[in-house]
Coordinates of C-alpha atoms and ligand atoms in Angstrom, one line a residue:
X534 CA 85.6 2.4 -48.1
X535 CA 83.0 5.0 -49.2
X536 CA 79.9 4.5 -47.0
X537 CA 78.7 7.8 -45.4
X538 CA 75.1 8.3 -46.3
X539 CA 74.7 5.0 -48.1
X540 CA 71.8 2.6 -47.4
X541 CA 71.7 1.2 -43.9
X542 CA 70.3 -2.2 -43.1
X543 CA 67.1 -2.3 -41.3
X544 CA 68.0 -5.6 -39.7
X545 CA 70.1 -4.1 -37.0
X546 CA 69.2 -4.4 -33.3
X547 CA 71.0 -1.9 -31.1
X548 CA 70.8 -3.2 -27.6
X549 CA 73.8 -1.4 -26.2
X550 CA 72.9 -0.4 -22.6
X551 CA 69.8 -2.6 -22.4
X552 CA 69.2 -5.4 -19.9
X553 CA 70.2 -8.1 -22.4
X554 CA 73.5 -6.5 -23.0
X555 CA 75.9 -5.7 -20.2
X556 CA 78.7 -6.9 -18.2
X557 CA 78.5 -10.4 -17.0
X558 CA 79.4 -14.0 -17.4
X559 CA 80.8 -15.4 -20.5
X560 CA 80.5 -18.5 -22.4
X561 CA 80.4 -18.6 -26.1
X562 CA 78.8 -19.7 -29.2
X563 CA 79.2 -20.9 -32.7
X564 CA 81.1 -19.3 -35.5
X565 CA 83.3 -16.6 -34.0
X566 CA 86.2 -15.0 -35.6
X567 CA 88.8 -17.1 -33.9
X568 CA 89.4 -15.7 -30.5
X569 CA 90.1 -17.8 -27.5
X570 CA 86.7 -19.0 -26.2
X571 CA 84.9 -18.7 -29.5
X572 CA 83.8 -22.3 -29.6
X573 CA 82.0 -24.0 -32.3
X574 CA 80.7 -27.5 -32.3
X575 CA 81.7 -30.3 -34.5
X576 CA 82.4 -33.6 -35.9
X577 CA 83.3 -35.3 -39.2
X578 CA 81.7 -34.5 -42.4
X579 CA 83.7 -33.9 -45.5
X580 CA 81.6 -36.1 -47.7
X581 CA 78.2 -34.8 -46.5
X582 CA 79.3 -31.3 -47.0
X583 CA 80.5 -32.0 -50.4
X584 CA 77.1 -33.3 -51.2
X585 CA 75.5 -30.2 -49.9
X586 CA 77.8 -28.2 -52.0
X587 CA 77.1 -30.3 -55.1
X588 CA 73.4 -29.9 -54.6
X589 CA 73.5 -26.3 -54.1
X590 CA 76.0 -25.4 -56.7
X591 CA 74.3 -27.4 -59.3
X592 CA 76.6 -27.7 -62.2
X593 CA 79.5 -26.4 -60.2
X594 CA 82.9 -27.8 -61.1
X595 CA 83.7 -29.4 -57.8
X596 CA 86.3 -31.5 -59.4
X597 CA 88.5 -28.6 -60.2
X598 CA 88.0 -26.8 -56.9
X599 CA 91.6 -26.9 -55.9
X600 CA 93.4 -26.6 -59.1
X601 CA 95.3 -23.5 -59.6
X602 CA 94.6 -20.4 -57.6
X603 CA 97.4 -19.6 -55.3
X604 CA 95.5 -16.6 -54.2
X605 CA 98.2 -14.1 -55.1
X606 CA 95.8 -11.7 -56.4
X607 CA 97.1 -8.7 -54.8
X608 CA 100.3 -8.0 -56.5
X609 CA 99.5 -4.4 -57.1
X610 CA 100.7 -3.0 -53.9
X611 CA 98.3 -0.2 -53.0
X612 CA 99.2 2.1 -50.3
X613 CA 97.8 1.1 -47.0
X614 CA 98.6 4.4 -45.6
X615 CA 95.9 7.0 -46.0
X616 CA 92.4 6.0 -44.8
X617 CA 91.8 9.3 -43.2
X618 CA 88.7 10.4 -45.2
X619 CA 86.8 7.3 -44.2
X620 CA 87.8 6.9 -40.6
X621 CA 85.1 5.6 -38.3
X622 CA 86.0 7.2 -35.0
X623 CA 82.7 8.0 -33.2
X624 CA 80.3 5.4 -32.0
X625 CA 77.6 6.7 -34.2
X626 CA 79.9 6.5 -37.2
X627 CA 80.8 3.0 -36.3
X628 CA 77.1 2.0 -36.1
X629 CA 76.3 3.6 -39.4
X630 CA 79.4 2.0 -41.0
X631 CA 78.5 -1.5 -39.8
X632 CA 74.9 -1.0 -40.9
X633 CA 75.9 0.1 -44.4
X634 CA 78.3 -2.9 -44.7
X635 CA 75.5 -5.2 -43.5
X636 CA 73.1 -3.7 -46.1
X637 CA 75.7 -4.4 -48.8
X638 CA 76.0 -8.0 -47.6
X639 CA 72.2 -8.3 -47.8
X640 CA 72.3 -7.1 -51.4
X641 CA 75.1 -9.4 -52.3
X642 CA 73.9 -12.6 -50.8
X643 CA 70.3 -12.1 -51.9
X644 CA 71.5 -11.6 -55.4
X645 CA 73.9 -14.5 -55.2
X646 CA 71.3 -17.0 -53.9
X647 CA 68.9 -15.8 -56.5
X648 CA 71.5 -16.5 -59.2
X649 CA 71.7 -20.0 -57.9
X650 CA 68.0 -20.4 -57.8
X651 CA 67.8 -20.3 -54.0
X652 CA 66.1 -18.0 -51.5
X653 CA 68.2 -16.2 -48.9
X654 CA 66.9 -15.1 -45.6
X655 CA 68.6 -12.0 -44.2
X656 CA 70.3 -12.4 -40.8
X657 CA 70.1 -9.8 -38.0
X658 CA 73.0 -7.8 -36.6
X659 CA 72.9 -7.2 -32.9
X660 CA 75.0 -4.4 -31.5
X661 CA 75.8 -5.0 -27.9
X662 CA 78.3 -3.9 -25.3
X663 CA 80.0 -5.9 -22.6
X664 CA 78.1 -9.1 -22.8
X665 CA 75.0 -10.4 -24.5
X666 CA 72.5 -13.3 -24.3
X667 CA 72.0 -15.2 -27.5
X668 CA 70.3 -18.4 -28.4
X669 CA 73.8 -19.9 -28.3
X670 CA 74.4 -18.8 -24.7
X671 CA 75.7 -15.8 -23.0
X672 CA 78.9 -14.3 -24.5
X673 CA 81.2 -11.5 -23.5
X674 CA 82.8 -9.1 -25.9
X675 CA 86.1 -10.9 -25.1
X676 CA 85.2 -13.7 -27.5
X677 CA 85.0 -11.3 -30.4
X678 CA 82.1 -11.0 -32.9
X679 CA 80.2 -14.2 -33.5
X680 CA 77.3 -15.7 -35.4
X681 CA 74.7 -17.8 -33.6
X682 CA 72.9 -20.3 -35.9
X683 CA 70.3 -20.7 -33.3
X684 CA 68.8 -17.3 -33.9
X685 CA 70.5 -16.4 -37.1
X686 CA 72.1 -13.3 -35.7
X687 CA 75.5 -11.7 -35.9
X688 CA 76.6 -10.3 -32.6
X689 CA 79.0 -7.4 -32.6
X690 CA 80.5 -5.1 -30.0
X691 CA 81.5 -2.0 -31.9
X692 CA 84.5 -1.5 -29.6
X693 CA 86.0 -4.5 -31.3
X694 CA 87.3 -2.1 -33.8
X695 CA 89.6 -0.7 -31.1
X696 CA 90.8 -4.2 -30.3
X697 CA 91.5 -4.8 -33.9
X698 CA 93.5 -1.6 -34.2
X699 CA 95.2 -1.7 -30.8
X700 CA 95.8 -5.4 -30.1
X701 CA 96.1 -6.7 -33.6
X702 CA 97.4 -3.6 -35.5
X703 CA 94.6 -4.0 -38.0
X704 CA 93.2 -0.5 -38.3
X705 CA 91.2 0.9 -41.2
X706 CA 87.5 0.6 -41.8
X707 CA 87.7 -2.3 -44.1
X708 CA 89.3 -4.5 -41.5
X709 CA 86.0 -4.2 -39.7
X710 CA 84.1 -4.8 -42.9
X711 CA 86.0 -8.1 -43.3
X712 CA 85.0 -9.1 -39.8
X713 CA 81.3 -8.5 -40.4
X714 CA 81.5 -10.2 -43.8
X715 CA 83.1 -13.3 -42.2
X716 CA 80.3 -13.5 -39.6
X717 CA 77.7 -13.2 -42.3
X718 CA 79.6 -15.9 -44.1
X719 CA 78.6 -18.2 -41.2
X720 CA 75.0 -17.2 -41.8
X721 CA 75.4 -18.2 -45.5
X722 CA 76.7 -21.5 -44.2
X723 CA 73.7 -21.9 -42.1
X724 CA 71.4 -21.1 -45.0
X725 CA 73.3 -23.8 -47.0
X726 CA 72.7 -26.4 -44.3
X727 CA 76.4 -26.6 -43.4
X728 CA 76.0 -25.4 -39.8
X729 CA 73.5 -28.3 -39.1
X730 CA 75.9 -30.8 -40.4
X731 CA 78.7 -29.4 -38.4
X732 CA 76.6 -29.7 -35.3
X733 CA 75.9 -33.4 -36.0
X734 CA 79.6 -34.0 -36.5
X735 CA 80.5 -32.3 -33.3
X736 CA 78.4 -34.8 -31.4
X737 CA 80.2 -37.8 -32.9
X738 CA 83.9 -36.9 -32.9
X739 CA 86.6 -35.9 -30.5
X740 CA 87.3 -32.3 -29.9
X741 CA 90.6 -32.6 -31.7
X742 CA 89.0 -34.2 -34.7
X743 CA 86.3 -31.6 -34.7
X744 CA 88.9 -28.8 -34.8
X745 CA 89.8 -29.9 -38.3
X746 CA 86.3 -29.4 -39.5
X747 CA 86.1 -26.1 -37.6
X748 CA 89.2 -24.9 -39.5
X749 CA 87.5 -25.7 -42.8
X750 CA 84.3 -24.0 -41.7
X751 CA 86.2 -20.9 -40.7
X752 CA 88.3 -20.7 -43.8
X753 CA 85.2 -21.0 -45.9
X754 CA 83.8 -18.0 -44.0
X755 CA 86.9 -16.1 -45.0
X756 CA 86.5 -17.2 -48.6
X757 CA 82.9 -15.9 -48.6
X758 CA 84.2 -12.6 -47.1
X759 CA 86.6 -12.5 -50.0
X760 CA 83.7 -13.0 -52.5
X761 CA 81.9 -10.1 -50.9
X762 CA 85.0 -7.9 -51.2
X763 CA 85.1 -8.7 -54.9
X764 CA 81.5 -7.8 -55.3
X765 CA 82.0 -4.5 -53.5
X766 CA 85.0 -3.8 -55.7
X767 CA 82.6 -3.6 -58.6
X768 CA 80.0 -1.4 -57.0
X769 CA 79.8 2.3 -56.9
X770 CA 78.2 4.9 -54.6
X771 CA 77.5 8.4 -55.8
X772 CA 79.4 7.7 -59.0
X773 CA 82.5 6.6 -57.2
X774 CA 83.8 3.1 -56.5
X775 CA 82.9 2.0 -53.0
X776 CA 86.3 0.5 -52.3
X777 CA 89.3 2.7 -51.9
X778 CA 92.9 2.1 -52.2
X779 CA 94.2 0.1 -49.3
X780 CA 90.8 -1.4 -48.4
X781 CA 91.6 -4.9 -49.6
X782 CA 95.0 -4.8 -47.9
X783 CA 93.3 -3.8 -44.6
X784 CA 91.1 -7.0 -44.8
X785 CA 94.1 -9.2 -45.7
X786 CA 96.1 -7.7 -42.8
X787 CA 93.3 -8.4 -40.4
X788 CA 92.9 -11.9 -41.6
X789 CA 96.6 -12.4 -41.1
X790 CA 96.5 -11.1 -37.6
X791 CA 93.8 -13.4 -36.4
X792 CA 95.3 -16.7 -37.7
X793 CA 95.5 -19.3 -35.0
X794 CA 99.3 -19.6 -35.2
X795 CA 99.7 -15.8 -34.9
X796 CA 97.3 -15.6 -32.0
X797 CA 98.9 -18.5 -30.1
X798 CA 102.4 -17.2 -30.6
X799 CA 101.2 -13.8 -29.3
X800 CA 99.4 -15.3 -26.3
X801 CA 101.7 -18.2 -25.3
X802 CA 104.9 -18.0 -27.4
X803 CA 104.3 -21.3 -29.2
X804 CA 101.7 -23.0 -31.4
X805 CA 99.6 -26.1 -30.9
X806 CA 98.3 -27.0 -34.4
X807 CA 95.9 -29.7 -33.1
X808 CA 94.1 -26.9 -31.2
X809 CA 93.6 -24.7 -34.3
X810 CA 90.0 -24.0 -35.0
X811 CA 90.2 -21.2 -37.6
X812 CA 93.3 -21.9 -39.6
X813 CA 96.8 -20.3 -39.8
X814 CA 97.3 -16.7 -40.8
X815 CA 98.6 -17.9 -44.2
X816 CA 95.5 -20.1 -44.7
X817 CA 93.1 -17.3 -43.7
X818 CA 94.7 -14.9 -46.1
X819 CA 94.9 -17.5 -48.9
X820 CA 91.2 -18.3 -48.7
X821 CA 90.1 -14.7 -48.4
X822 CA 92.3 -14.0 -51.5
X823 CA 90.8 -16.9 -53.3
X824 CA 87.3 -15.6 -52.7
X825 CA 88.4 -12.2 -53.9
X826 CA 89.8 -13.8 -57.0
X827 CA 86.8 -15.9 -58.0
X828 CA 83.8 -14.4 -56.3
X829 CA 81.7 -17.5 -56.8
X830 CA 80.6 -20.3 -54.6
X831 CA 82.1 -23.1 -56.6
X832 CA 85.7 -22.4 -55.7
X833 CA 84.9 -22.2 -52.0
X834 CA 84.6 -25.8 -51.0
X835 CA 87.1 -25.9 -48.2
X836 CA 85.7 -29.2 -47.0
X837 CA 86.9 -31.2 -50.0
X838 CA 90.2 -29.2 -50.3
X839 CA 93.1 -31.6 -49.9
X840 CA 95.5 -28.7 -49.2
X841 CA 94.2 -25.8 -47.2
X842 CA 97.4 -23.9 -47.7
X843 CA 96.5 -23.4 -51.4
Ligands
ZN2022 ZN1 84.2 -17.6 -37.9

């Protein structure tokens, strides 16, 4: 991705090294990427969410949401190999990169909400190290990046990029861009009222039942990240396309690596589908791809999808 020198978001709080960021206890909060401990609340809503979507996407073709679209958009195999010129190795580079991605996300979602006749409120990105206090509780870096609906902030430890690369084999700057876009996707869900409905549901249903809603919430965040990727693919910076060969593949690879089945196999050698909260690797890739294919909100209703495998 081309990013050096591009506009940086002003909605970034860098609290690394401050009192509210440090090493300490951990609990977690709503809307993480899918790491053990990244809890989210929940309960049973399909119908309600569909209504929200219908209201918001006035005129959207909800009926045809699931028809077609197997997500195989990326038949052109671009080399994943060389990402050297855009490597984000130093901490300063990583901060700048995350801030530029966050700025693009502001542009995209403000424009998209405007297109739908709605107003979008920018979230804030908090850069922390070790652990952090949020309105959703105290969280350690171990839970991975997360979004807290209570304060509308995305929490990110920049060292997560190392974890992506070293533990999940997902290197490349656009893997990180996907992660940030996924978290901002949760903010979009908050803006749409979906987070509130999830919270109500969580109070009413069993944990196992809520997990099913959680999977749909998470796959929708992946879809929204795919929409953002499609938008970026059409944008330029200094006369050159922002996306570079291999960027999309980096995002897809990252999505694949953090599927519940893949993570569970890695951690314990077997999978427990009832405990899935974020979807399988195949589902995460499929919904990201679908977002990248359509780039609109109408095709992203994971809550009324009868088959999440697409
Ligand atoms: Zn998430």
